[in-house]
Amino acid sequence: REFTDEHFESPEVKALLASWGMHLDFAPDVSGGALFPFLETFASAANGMVLGRGGAKQMIDALVSLLESLGGELRCGRSVREVVITNDVASGVILEDGQEVTADRAVIGNLTPPVLFGDLVPKSSQPESFQRRVRDYRQGPGTMMIHLALDDLPRWRASEVLREYSYVHIGPYMEDMAQAYQQAVAGLLPTRPTLVVGQPTAVDPTRAPEGKHILWVQVRMVPAVIEGDAADEIEVGDWDTVGEQYADRVVGLIEEHAPGLTDDILGRHVLTPNDLESYNPNLIGGDSLGGSHHLMQHFALRPFPGWTRYKTPISHLYMCGAGTWPGAGVGAGSGYLLGRMLTSPVSKLRPISAFKEWRGKAM
């Protein structure tokens, strides 16, 4: 808010920038929250936004192809039960079916700290001071996703040209975003949540049958655990019982800006915070960010002080992903930086003797 008040007068321009902060957990009044919206707003304006023709799976297929071309192997549907620690060194993983997969050089967990160290790494291998850091790791507010199959793209009241864009934000103003965030962190279903409306078929018609369209709606922010409804319209319950009702509210908000949307809906699929976590354990409480990005867990402090370069207290065990720098998103920055570190001519892997000496001091 301070940044936009200092540089802009128009409430609409202020909201334009602030809406990007709501993609993370940077509501208008969160300290340190101006940098991401500033960079994202003008970088996207200058360079556009990339959508893979045919769907996001195209990016996954490309990465898998690259991995396999280099001799790598991808195993899907194989859950890991435990990280194997041998003589204080990560030596592999044990799968749910009991099979052990050994690691020649490193075990890399693309997992948030509470998942990696709360579920997969034996507590006996973690110093108590490190365990405290993991326990204190903070999640961001929850997220809800709504997918719609449509007869036609929304007919936006503000301008017909919005039908040509792949992204539409509904804030609509700074005050609405600030209120939605405060209500969510207080455990309330926000009266008017911030909506990120994706219109991928506006630029990629291959994602739907000819003449039809799809819409995805990211609802920012919602509580992981519902304590009440800020609008006092929905009876308090868990997400399994109130998810569809809240989705009705969200669709109604879009309808205010795009009259006739409801009549064009052919199908709807709602993913509550509970659903998101069940699909991906990293999304704790529906937090799509891999943990809060507030100053205490961002930049040189992500995921927590002293452990910001992908290392862990266990030799040859590394972490990457949204819970590490540079944070949430699909830019693969953490994996790229860790990969460079592990493949540099001067190995950054810590000697076992040095690790044992450190662990003795930490304990």
GROMACS .gro file of C-alpha atoms in nm:
model
  363
    1ARG     CA    1   0.000   0.000   0.000
    2GLU     CA    2   0.278   0.247   0.090
    3PHE     CA    3   0.457   0.182  -0.239
    4THR     CA    4   0.148   0.240  -0.454
    5ASP     CA    5   0.037   0.544  -0.250
    6GLU     CA    6   0.379   0.697  -0.303
    7HIS     CA    7   0.393   0.646  -0.680
    8PHE     CA    8   0.034   0.634  -0.810
    9GLU     CA    9  -0.295   0.822  -0.771
   10SER     CA   10  -0.543   0.602  -0.953
   11PRO     CA   11  -0.715   0.337  -0.732
   12GLU     CA   12  -0.733   0.112  -1.038
   13VAL     CA   13  -0.357   0.128  -1.100
   14LYS     CA   14  -0.292   0.063  -0.732
   15ALA     CA   15  -0.516  -0.244  -0.748
   16LEU     CA   16  -0.343  -0.359  -1.066
   17LEU     CA   17  -0.016  -0.392  -0.877
   18ALA     CA   18  -0.161  -0.513  -0.548
   19SER     CA   19  -0.344  -0.803  -0.712
   20TRP     CA   20  -0.013  -0.970  -0.794
   21GLY     CA   21   0.083  -0.963  -0.428
   22MET     CA   22  -0.226  -1.171  -0.355
   23HIS     CA   23  -0.078  -1.451  -0.566
   24LEU     CA   24   0.156  -1.497  -0.271
   25ASP     CA   25   0.054  -1.399   0.082
   26PHE     CA   26   0.142  -1.034   0.030
   27ALA     CA   27  -0.177  -0.850   0.116
   28PRO     CA   28  -0.153  -0.470   0.075
   29ASP     CA   29  -0.037  -0.410   0.432
   30VAL     CA   30   0.219  -0.692   0.471
   31SER     CA   31   0.573  -0.568   0.533
   32GLY     CA   32   0.811  -0.638   0.244
   33GLY     CA   33   0.524  -0.716   0.011
   34ALA     CA   34   0.589  -0.457  -0.260
   35LEU     CA   35   0.882  -0.617  -0.442
   36PHE     CA   36   0.704  -0.915  -0.598
   37PRO     CA   37   0.404  -0.718  -0.731
   38PHE     CA   38   0.640  -0.452  -0.869
   39LEU     CA   39   0.854  -0.706  -1.058
   40GLU     CA   40   0.565  -0.924  -1.174
   41THR     CA   41   0.347  -0.638  -1.296
   42PHE     CA   42   0.606  -0.474  -1.517
   43ALA     CA   43   0.786  -0.791  -1.626
   44SER     CA   44   0.456  -0.938  -1.746
   45ALA     CA   45   0.360  -0.612  -1.914
   46ALA     CA   46   0.693  -0.600  -2.097
   47ASN     CA   47   0.729  -0.966  -2.189
   48GLY     CA   48   0.383  -1.121  -2.171
   49MET     CA   49   0.300  -1.448  -1.999
   50VAL     CA   50   0.376  -1.793  -2.137
   51LEU     CA   51   0.113  -2.065  -2.177
   52GLY     CA   52   0.211  -2.402  -2.318
   53ARG     CA   53  -0.006  -2.489  -2.616
   54GLY     CA   54  -0.217  -2.791  -2.521
   55GLY     CA   55  -0.189  -2.746  -2.144
   56ALA     CA   56   0.063  -2.738  -1.860
   57LYS     CA   57   0.143  -3.105  -1.922
   58GLN     CA   58   0.353  -2.993  -2.218
   59MET     CA   59   0.607  -2.842  -1.976
   60ILE     CA   60   0.613  -3.161  -1.769
   61ASP     CA   61   0.661  -3.376  -2.080
   62ALA     CA   62   0.950  -3.155  -2.192
   63LEU     CA   63   1.124  -3.184  -1.855
   64VAL     CA   64   1.078  -3.561  -1.845
   65SER     CA   65   1.214  -3.587  -2.200
   66LEU     CA   66   1.523  -3.392  -2.098
   67LEU     CA   67   1.572  -3.610  -1.789
   68GLU     CA   68   1.546  -3.931  -1.990
   69SER     CA   69   1.780  -3.800  -2.263
   70LEU     CA   70   2.045  -3.760  -1.994
   71GLY     CA   71   2.001  -4.115  -1.866
   72GLY     CA   72   1.758  -4.034  -1.586
   73GLU     CA   73   1.456  -4.241  -1.488
   74LEU     CA   74   1.120  -4.113  -1.362
   75ARG     CA   75   0.904  -4.338  -1.144
   76CYS     CA   76   0.547  -4.216  -1.095
   77GLY     CA   77   0.296  -4.343  -0.843
   78ARG     CA   78   0.570  -4.466  -0.609
   79SER     CA   79   0.536  -4.303  -0.269
   80VAL     CA   80   0.843  -4.264  -0.050
   81ARG     CA   81   0.808  -4.396   0.305
   82GLU     CA   82   1.142  -4.290   0.451
   83VAL     CA   83   1.478  -4.133   0.372
   84VAL     CA   84   1.752  -4.382   0.455
   85ILE     CA   85   2.024  -4.242   0.683
   86THR     CA   86   2.341  -4.451   0.705
   87ASN     CA   87   2.621  -4.332   0.934
   88ASP     CA   88   2.471  -3.982   0.939
   89VAL     CA   89   2.460  -3.969   0.558
   90ALA     CA   90   2.151  -3.984   0.335
   91SER     CA   91   2.203  -4.295   0.122
   92GLY     CA   92   1.866  -4.340  -0.049
   93VAL     CA   93   1.494  -4.379   0.010
   94ILE     CA   94   1.257  -4.663   0.097
   95LEU     CA   95   0.935  -4.677  -0.105
   96GLU     CA   96   0.596  -4.771   0.038
   97ASP     CA   97   0.627  -5.122  -0.106
   98GLY     CA   98   0.955  -5.172   0.082
   99GLN     CA   99   1.187  -5.130  -0.215
  100GLU     CA  100   1.503  -4.934  -0.139
  101VAL     CA  101   1.640  -4.694  -0.399
  102THR     CA  102   2.002  -4.600  -0.336
  103ALA     CA  103   2.161  -4.263  -0.413
  104ASP     CA  104   2.517  -4.242  -0.542
  105ARG     CA  105   2.568  -3.878  -0.462
  106ALA     CA  106   2.268  -3.699  -0.313
  107VAL     CA  107   1.907  -3.734  -0.205
  108ILE     CA  108   1.706  -3.427  -0.306
  109GLY     CA  109   1.363  -3.368  -0.155
  110ASN     CA  110   1.139  -3.135  -0.357
  111LEU     CA  111   0.923  -3.103  -0.046
  112THR     CA  112   0.836  -2.838   0.207
  113PRO     CA  113   1.028  -2.870   0.536
  114PRO     CA  114   0.729  -2.995   0.744
  115VAL     CA  115   0.670  -3.278   0.494
  116LEU     CA  116   1.033  -3.378   0.442
  117PHE     CA  117   1.143  -3.357   0.804
  118GLY     CA  118   0.811  -3.424   0.969
  119ASP     CA  119   0.724  -3.740   0.777
  120LEU     CA  120   1.025  -3.887   0.597
  121VAL     CA  121   1.344  -3.815   0.792
  122PRO     CA  122   1.387  -3.991   1.128
  123LYS     CA  123   1.374  -3.747   1.419
  124SER     CA  124   1.685  -3.913   1.567
  125SER     CA  125   1.884  -3.775   1.273
  126GLN     CA  126   1.770  -3.416   1.327
  127PRO     CA  127   1.922  -3.181   1.589
  128GLU     CA  128   1.659  -3.048   1.829
  129SER     CA  129   1.731  -2.691   1.722
  130PHE     CA  130   1.652  -2.787   1.362
  131GLN     CA  131   1.333  -2.968   1.464
  132ARG     CA  132   1.216  -2.649   1.634
  133ARG     CA  133   1.269  -2.459   1.310
  134VAL     CA  134   1.058  -2.714   1.123
  135ARG     CA  135   0.781  -2.701   1.383
  136ASP     CA  136   0.775  -2.319   1.366
  137TYR     CA  137   0.757  -2.310   0.984
  138ARG     CA  138   0.453  -2.104   0.890
  139GLN     CA  139   0.205  -2.179   0.613
  140GLY     CA  140   0.030  -1.913   0.408
  141PRO     CA  141  -0.350  -1.891   0.383
  142GLY     CA  142  -0.539  -2.158   0.193
  143THR     CA  143  -0.645  -2.159  -0.170
  144MET     CA  144  -0.953  -2.287  -0.347
  145MET     CA  145  -0.971  -2.381  -0.715
  146ILE     CA  146  -1.281  -2.387  -0.933
  147HIS     CA  147  -1.274  -2.528  -1.286
  148LEU     CA  148  -1.555  -2.444  -1.526
  149ALA     CA  149  -1.651  -2.583  -1.867
  150LEU     CA  150  -1.827  -2.309  -2.065
  151ASP     CA  151  -2.032  -2.255  -2.376
  152ASP     CA  152  -1.860  -1.918  -2.420
  153LEU     CA  153  -1.601  -1.697  -2.255
  154PRO     CA  154  -1.729  -1.449  -1.995
  155ARG     CA  155  -1.878  -1.131  -2.138
  156TRP     CA  156  -1.694  -0.886  -1.917
  157ARG     CA  157  -1.885  -0.573  -1.826
  158ALA     CA  158  -1.569  -0.358  -1.807
  159SER     CA  159  -1.456  -0.422  -2.163
  160GLU     CA  160  -1.516  -0.670  -2.442
  161VAL     CA  161  -1.139  -0.682  -2.497
  162LEU     CA  162  -1.095  -0.877  -2.171
  163ARG     CA  163  -1.214  -1.186  -2.359
  164GLU     CA  164  -0.878  -1.182  -2.538
  165TYR     CA  165  -0.670  -1.212  -2.221
  166SER     CA  166  -0.560  -1.528  -2.044
  167TYR     CA  167  -0.562  -1.366  -1.696
  168VAL     CA  168  -0.822  -1.146  -1.531
  169HIS     CA  169  -0.796  -1.035  -1.168
  170ILE     CA  170  -1.102  -0.949  -0.964
  171GLY     CA  171  -0.994  -0.756  -0.654
  172PRO     CA  172  -1.142  -0.527  -0.727
  173TYR     CA  173  -0.976  -0.262  -0.507
  174MET     CA  174  -0.697  -0.242  -0.251
  175GLU     CA  175  -0.942  -0.230   0.041
  176ASP     CA  176  -1.119  -0.548  -0.078
  177MET     CA  177  -0.788  -0.736  -0.096
  178ALA     CA  178  -0.680  -0.622   0.249
  179GLN     CA  179  -1.014  -0.724   0.398
  180ALA     CA  180  -1.017  -1.064   0.225
  181TYR     CA  181  -0.674  -1.143   0.363
  182GLN     CA  182  -0.759  -1.039   0.718
  183GLN     CA  183  -1.080  -1.241   0.713
  184ALA     CA  184  -0.901  -1.552   0.585
  185VAL     CA  185  -0.622  -1.544   0.844
  186ALA     CA  186  -0.891  -1.498   1.112
  187GLY     CA  187  -1.047  -1.825   0.996
  188LEU     CA  188  -1.342  -1.665   0.819
  189LEU     CA  189  -1.471  -1.732   0.471
  190PRO     CA  190  -1.403  -1.396   0.302
  191THR     CA  191  -1.705  -1.198   0.191
  192ARG     CA  192  -1.534  -1.097  -0.134
  193PRO     CA  193  -1.214  -1.296  -0.194
  194THR     CA  194  -0.962  -1.191  -0.455
  195LEU     CA  195  -1.008  -1.400  -0.770
  196VAL     CA  196  -0.750  -1.496  -1.029
  197VAL     CA  197  -0.954  -1.593  -1.334
  198GLY     CA  198  -0.770  -1.792  -1.599
  199GLN     CA  199  -0.905  -1.792  -1.955
  200PRO     CA  200  -0.655  -2.022  -2.130
  201THR     CA  201  -0.881  -2.092  -2.427
  202ALA     CA  202  -0.877  -1.723  -2.513
  203VAL     CA  203  -0.524  -1.778  -2.644
  204ASP     CA  204  -0.514  -2.158  -2.681
  205PRO     CA  205  -0.839  -2.300  -2.822
  206THR     CA  206  -0.690  -2.652  -2.828
  207ARG     CA  207  -0.766  -2.687  -2.457
  208ALA     CA  208  -1.141  -2.733  -2.518
  209PRO     CA  209  -1.369  -2.882  -2.785
  210GLU     CA  210  -1.425  -2.655  -3.083
  211GLY     CA  211  -1.643  -2.359  -2.992
  212LYS     CA  212  -1.626  -2.430  -2.619
  213HIS     CA  213  -1.411  -2.285  -2.343
  214ILE     CA  214  -1.270  -2.352  -1.998
  215LEU     CA  215  -1.214  -2.124  -1.703
  216TRP     CA  216  -1.012  -2.182  -1.390
  217VAL     CA  217  -1.054  -1.966  -1.084
  218GLN     CA  218  -0.799  -1.940  -0.804
  219VAL     CA  219  -0.964  -1.806  -0.490
  220ARG     CA  220  -0.724  -1.594  -0.281
  221MET     CA  221  -0.734  -1.613   0.022
  222VAL     CA  222  -0.935  -1.869   0.222
  223PRO     CA  223  -0.881  -2.024   0.566
  224ALA     CA  224  -0.740  -2.373   0.602
  225VAL     CA  225  -0.978  -2.435   0.893
  226ILE     CA  226  -1.316  -2.258   0.882
  227GLU     CA  227  -1.414  -2.073   1.201
  228GLY     CA  228  -1.703  -1.877   1.050
  229ASP     CA  229  -1.839  -1.689   0.751
  230ALA     CA  230  -1.764  -1.318   0.728
  231ALA     CA  231  -2.087  -1.267   0.533
  232ASP     CA  232  -2.285  -1.473   0.786
  233GLU     CA  233  -2.456  -1.663   0.504
  234ILE     CA  234  -2.291  -2.008   0.520
  235GLU     CA  235  -2.328  -2.227   0.827
  236VAL     CA  236  -1.992  -2.313   0.980
  237GLY     CA  237  -1.858  -2.654   0.882
  238ASP     CA  238  -1.555  -2.813   0.726
  239TRP     CA  239  -1.455  -2.774   0.363
  240ASP     CA  240  -1.619  -3.102   0.267
  241THR     CA  241  -1.959  -2.962   0.366
  242VAL     CA  242  -1.929  -2.596   0.263
  243GLY     CA  243  -1.705  -2.613  -0.045
  244GLU     CA  244  -1.982  -2.609  -0.303
  245GLN     CA  245  -2.169  -2.331  -0.121
  246TYR     CA  246  -1.861  -2.113  -0.117
  247ALA     CA  247  -1.800  -2.189  -0.485
  248ASP     CA  248  -2.150  -2.053  -0.550
  249ARG     CA  249  -2.043  -1.726  -0.386
  250VAL     CA  250  -1.732  -1.711  -0.602
  251VAL     CA  251  -1.925  -1.772  -0.924
  252GLY     CA  252  -2.169  -1.502  -0.812
  253LEU     CA  253  -1.882  -1.254  -0.775
  254ILE     CA  254  -1.765  -1.328  -1.130
  255GLU     CA  255  -2.124  -1.290  -1.250
  256GLU     CA  256  -2.127  -0.935  -1.114
  257HIS     CA  257  -1.846  -0.849  -1.356
  258ALA     CA  258  -1.952  -1.086  -1.635
  259PRO     CA  259  -2.335  -1.109  -1.649
  260GLY     CA  260  -2.468  -1.431  -1.796
  261LEU     CA  261  -2.175  -1.650  -1.688
  262THR     CA  262  -2.396  -1.893  -1.494
  263ASP     CA  263  -2.607  -1.967  -1.801
  264ASP     CA  264  -2.294  -2.063  -1.996
  265ILE     CA  265  -2.162  -2.315  -1.738
  266LEU     CA  266  -2.167  -2.672  -1.873
  267GLY     CA  267  -1.978  -2.830  -1.584
  268ARG     CA  268  -1.803  -2.736  -1.259
  269HIS     CA  269  -1.530  -2.901  -1.051
  270VAL     CA  270  -1.440  -2.756  -0.710
  271LEU     CA  271  -1.111  -2.823  -0.530
  272THR     CA  272  -1.113  -2.710  -0.166
  273PRO     CA  273  -0.798  -2.663   0.044
  274ASN     CA  274  -0.850  -3.018   0.173
  275ASP     CA  275  -0.866  -3.152  -0.182
  276LEU     CA  276  -0.550  -2.970  -0.282
  277GLU     CA  277  -0.355  -3.113   0.013
  278SER     CA  278  -0.484  -3.463  -0.060
  279TYR     CA  279  -0.351  -3.433  -0.417
  280ASN     CA  280  -0.019  -3.282  -0.307
  281PRO     CA  281   0.100  -3.312   0.056
  282ASN     CA  282   0.316  -3.001   0.007
  283LEU     CA  283  -0.002  -2.789  -0.008
  284ILE     CA  284  -0.060  -2.797   0.367
  285GLY     CA  285  -0.401  -2.652   0.448
  286GLY     CA  286  -0.439  -2.563   0.081
  287ASP     CA  287  -0.138  -2.330   0.096
  288SER     CA  288  -0.026  -2.328  -0.267
  289LEU     CA  289   0.295  -2.140  -0.183
  290GLY     CA  290   0.495  -2.404   0.003
  291GLY     CA  291   0.492  -2.183   0.313
  292SER     CA  292   0.442  -1.815   0.391
  293HIS     CA  293   0.662  -1.565   0.206
  294HIS     CA  294   0.659  -1.304   0.479
  295LEU     CA  295   0.996  -1.156   0.571
  296MET     CA  296   1.071  -1.414   0.840
  297GLN     CA  297   1.060  -1.687   0.569
  298HIS     CA  298   1.177  -1.511   0.255
  299PHE     CA  299   1.493  -1.408   0.073
  300ALA     CA  300   1.799  -1.513   0.278
  301LEU     CA  301   1.571  -1.649   0.551
  302ARG     CA  302   1.393  -1.914   0.340
  303PRO     CA  303   1.309  -2.167   0.467
  304PHE     CA  304   1.470  -2.056   0.795
  305PRO     CA  305   1.787  -1.886   0.914
  306GLY     CA  306   2.105  -2.087   0.868
  307TRP     CA  307   1.956  -2.323   0.609
  308THR     CA  308   1.909  -2.111   0.300
  309ARG     CA  309   2.135  -2.284   0.046
  310TYR     CA  310   1.940  -2.609   0.009
  311LYS     CA  311   2.151  -2.795   0.266
  312THR     CA  312   2.013  -2.983   0.566
  313PRO     CA  313   2.164  -3.114   0.892
  314ILE     CA  314   2.208  -3.451   0.720
  315SER     CA  315   2.501  -3.493   0.485
  316HIS     CA  316   2.406  -3.556   0.120
  317LEU     CA  317   2.039  -3.469   0.185
  318TYR     CA  318   1.921  -3.153   0.011
  319MET     CA  319   1.589  -2.975  -0.020
  320CYS     CA  320   1.452  -2.765  -0.304
  321GLY     CA  321   1.112  -2.648  -0.422
  322ALA     CA  322   0.876  -2.373  -0.311
  323GLY     CA  323   0.988  -2.400   0.051
  324THR     CA  324   1.335  -2.279  -0.048
  325TRP     CA  325   1.467  -1.971  -0.230
  326PRO     CA  326   1.337  -1.822  -0.461
  327GLY     CA  327   1.003  -1.955  -0.337
  328ALA     CA  328   0.671  -2.041  -0.499
  329GLY     CA  329   0.613  -2.077  -0.870
  330VAL     CA  330   0.711  -2.306  -1.156
  331GLY     CA  331   1.030  -2.127  -1.255
  332ALA     CA  332   1.248  -2.414  -1.127
  333GLY     CA  333   1.489  -2.162  -0.975
  334SER     CA  334   1.572  -2.365  -0.664
  335GLY     CA  335   1.636  -2.684  -0.860
  336TYR     CA  336   1.854  -2.497  -1.107
  337LEU     CA  337   2.062  -2.334  -0.835
  338LEU     CA  338   2.098  -2.659  -0.640
  339GLY     CA  339   2.191  -2.844  -0.958
  340ARG     CA  340   2.467  -2.594  -1.032
  341MET     CA  341   2.595  -2.627  -0.676
  342LEU     CA  342   2.607  -3.006  -0.689
  343THR     CA  343   2.767  -3.024  -1.033
  344SER     CA  344   3.025  -2.748  -0.993
  345PRO     CA  345   3.391  -2.851  -1.038
  346VAL     CA  346   3.455  -2.784  -0.670
  347SER     CA  347   3.212  -3.012  -0.489
  348LYS     CA  348   2.994  -2.840  -0.231
  349LEU     CA  349   2.904  -3.169  -0.061
  350ARG     CA  350   3.007  -3.150   0.302
  351PRO     CA  351   3.263  -3.404   0.425
  352ILE     CA  352   3.121  -3.649   0.676
  353SER     CA  353   3.386  -3.559   0.932
  354ALA     CA  354   3.293  -3.190   0.918
  355PHE     CA  355   2.925  -3.279   0.949
  356LYS     CA  356   2.985  -3.491   1.258
  357GLU     CA  357   3.182  -3.207   1.415
  358TRP     CA  358   2.898  -2.960   1.342
  359ARG     CA  359   2.634  -3.198   1.470
  360GLY     CA  360   2.824  -3.249   1.796
  361LYS     CA  361   2.828  -2.873   1.857
  362ALA     CA  362   2.463  -2.831   1.760
  363MET     CA  363   2.347  -3.108   1.991
   0.00000   0.00000   0.00000
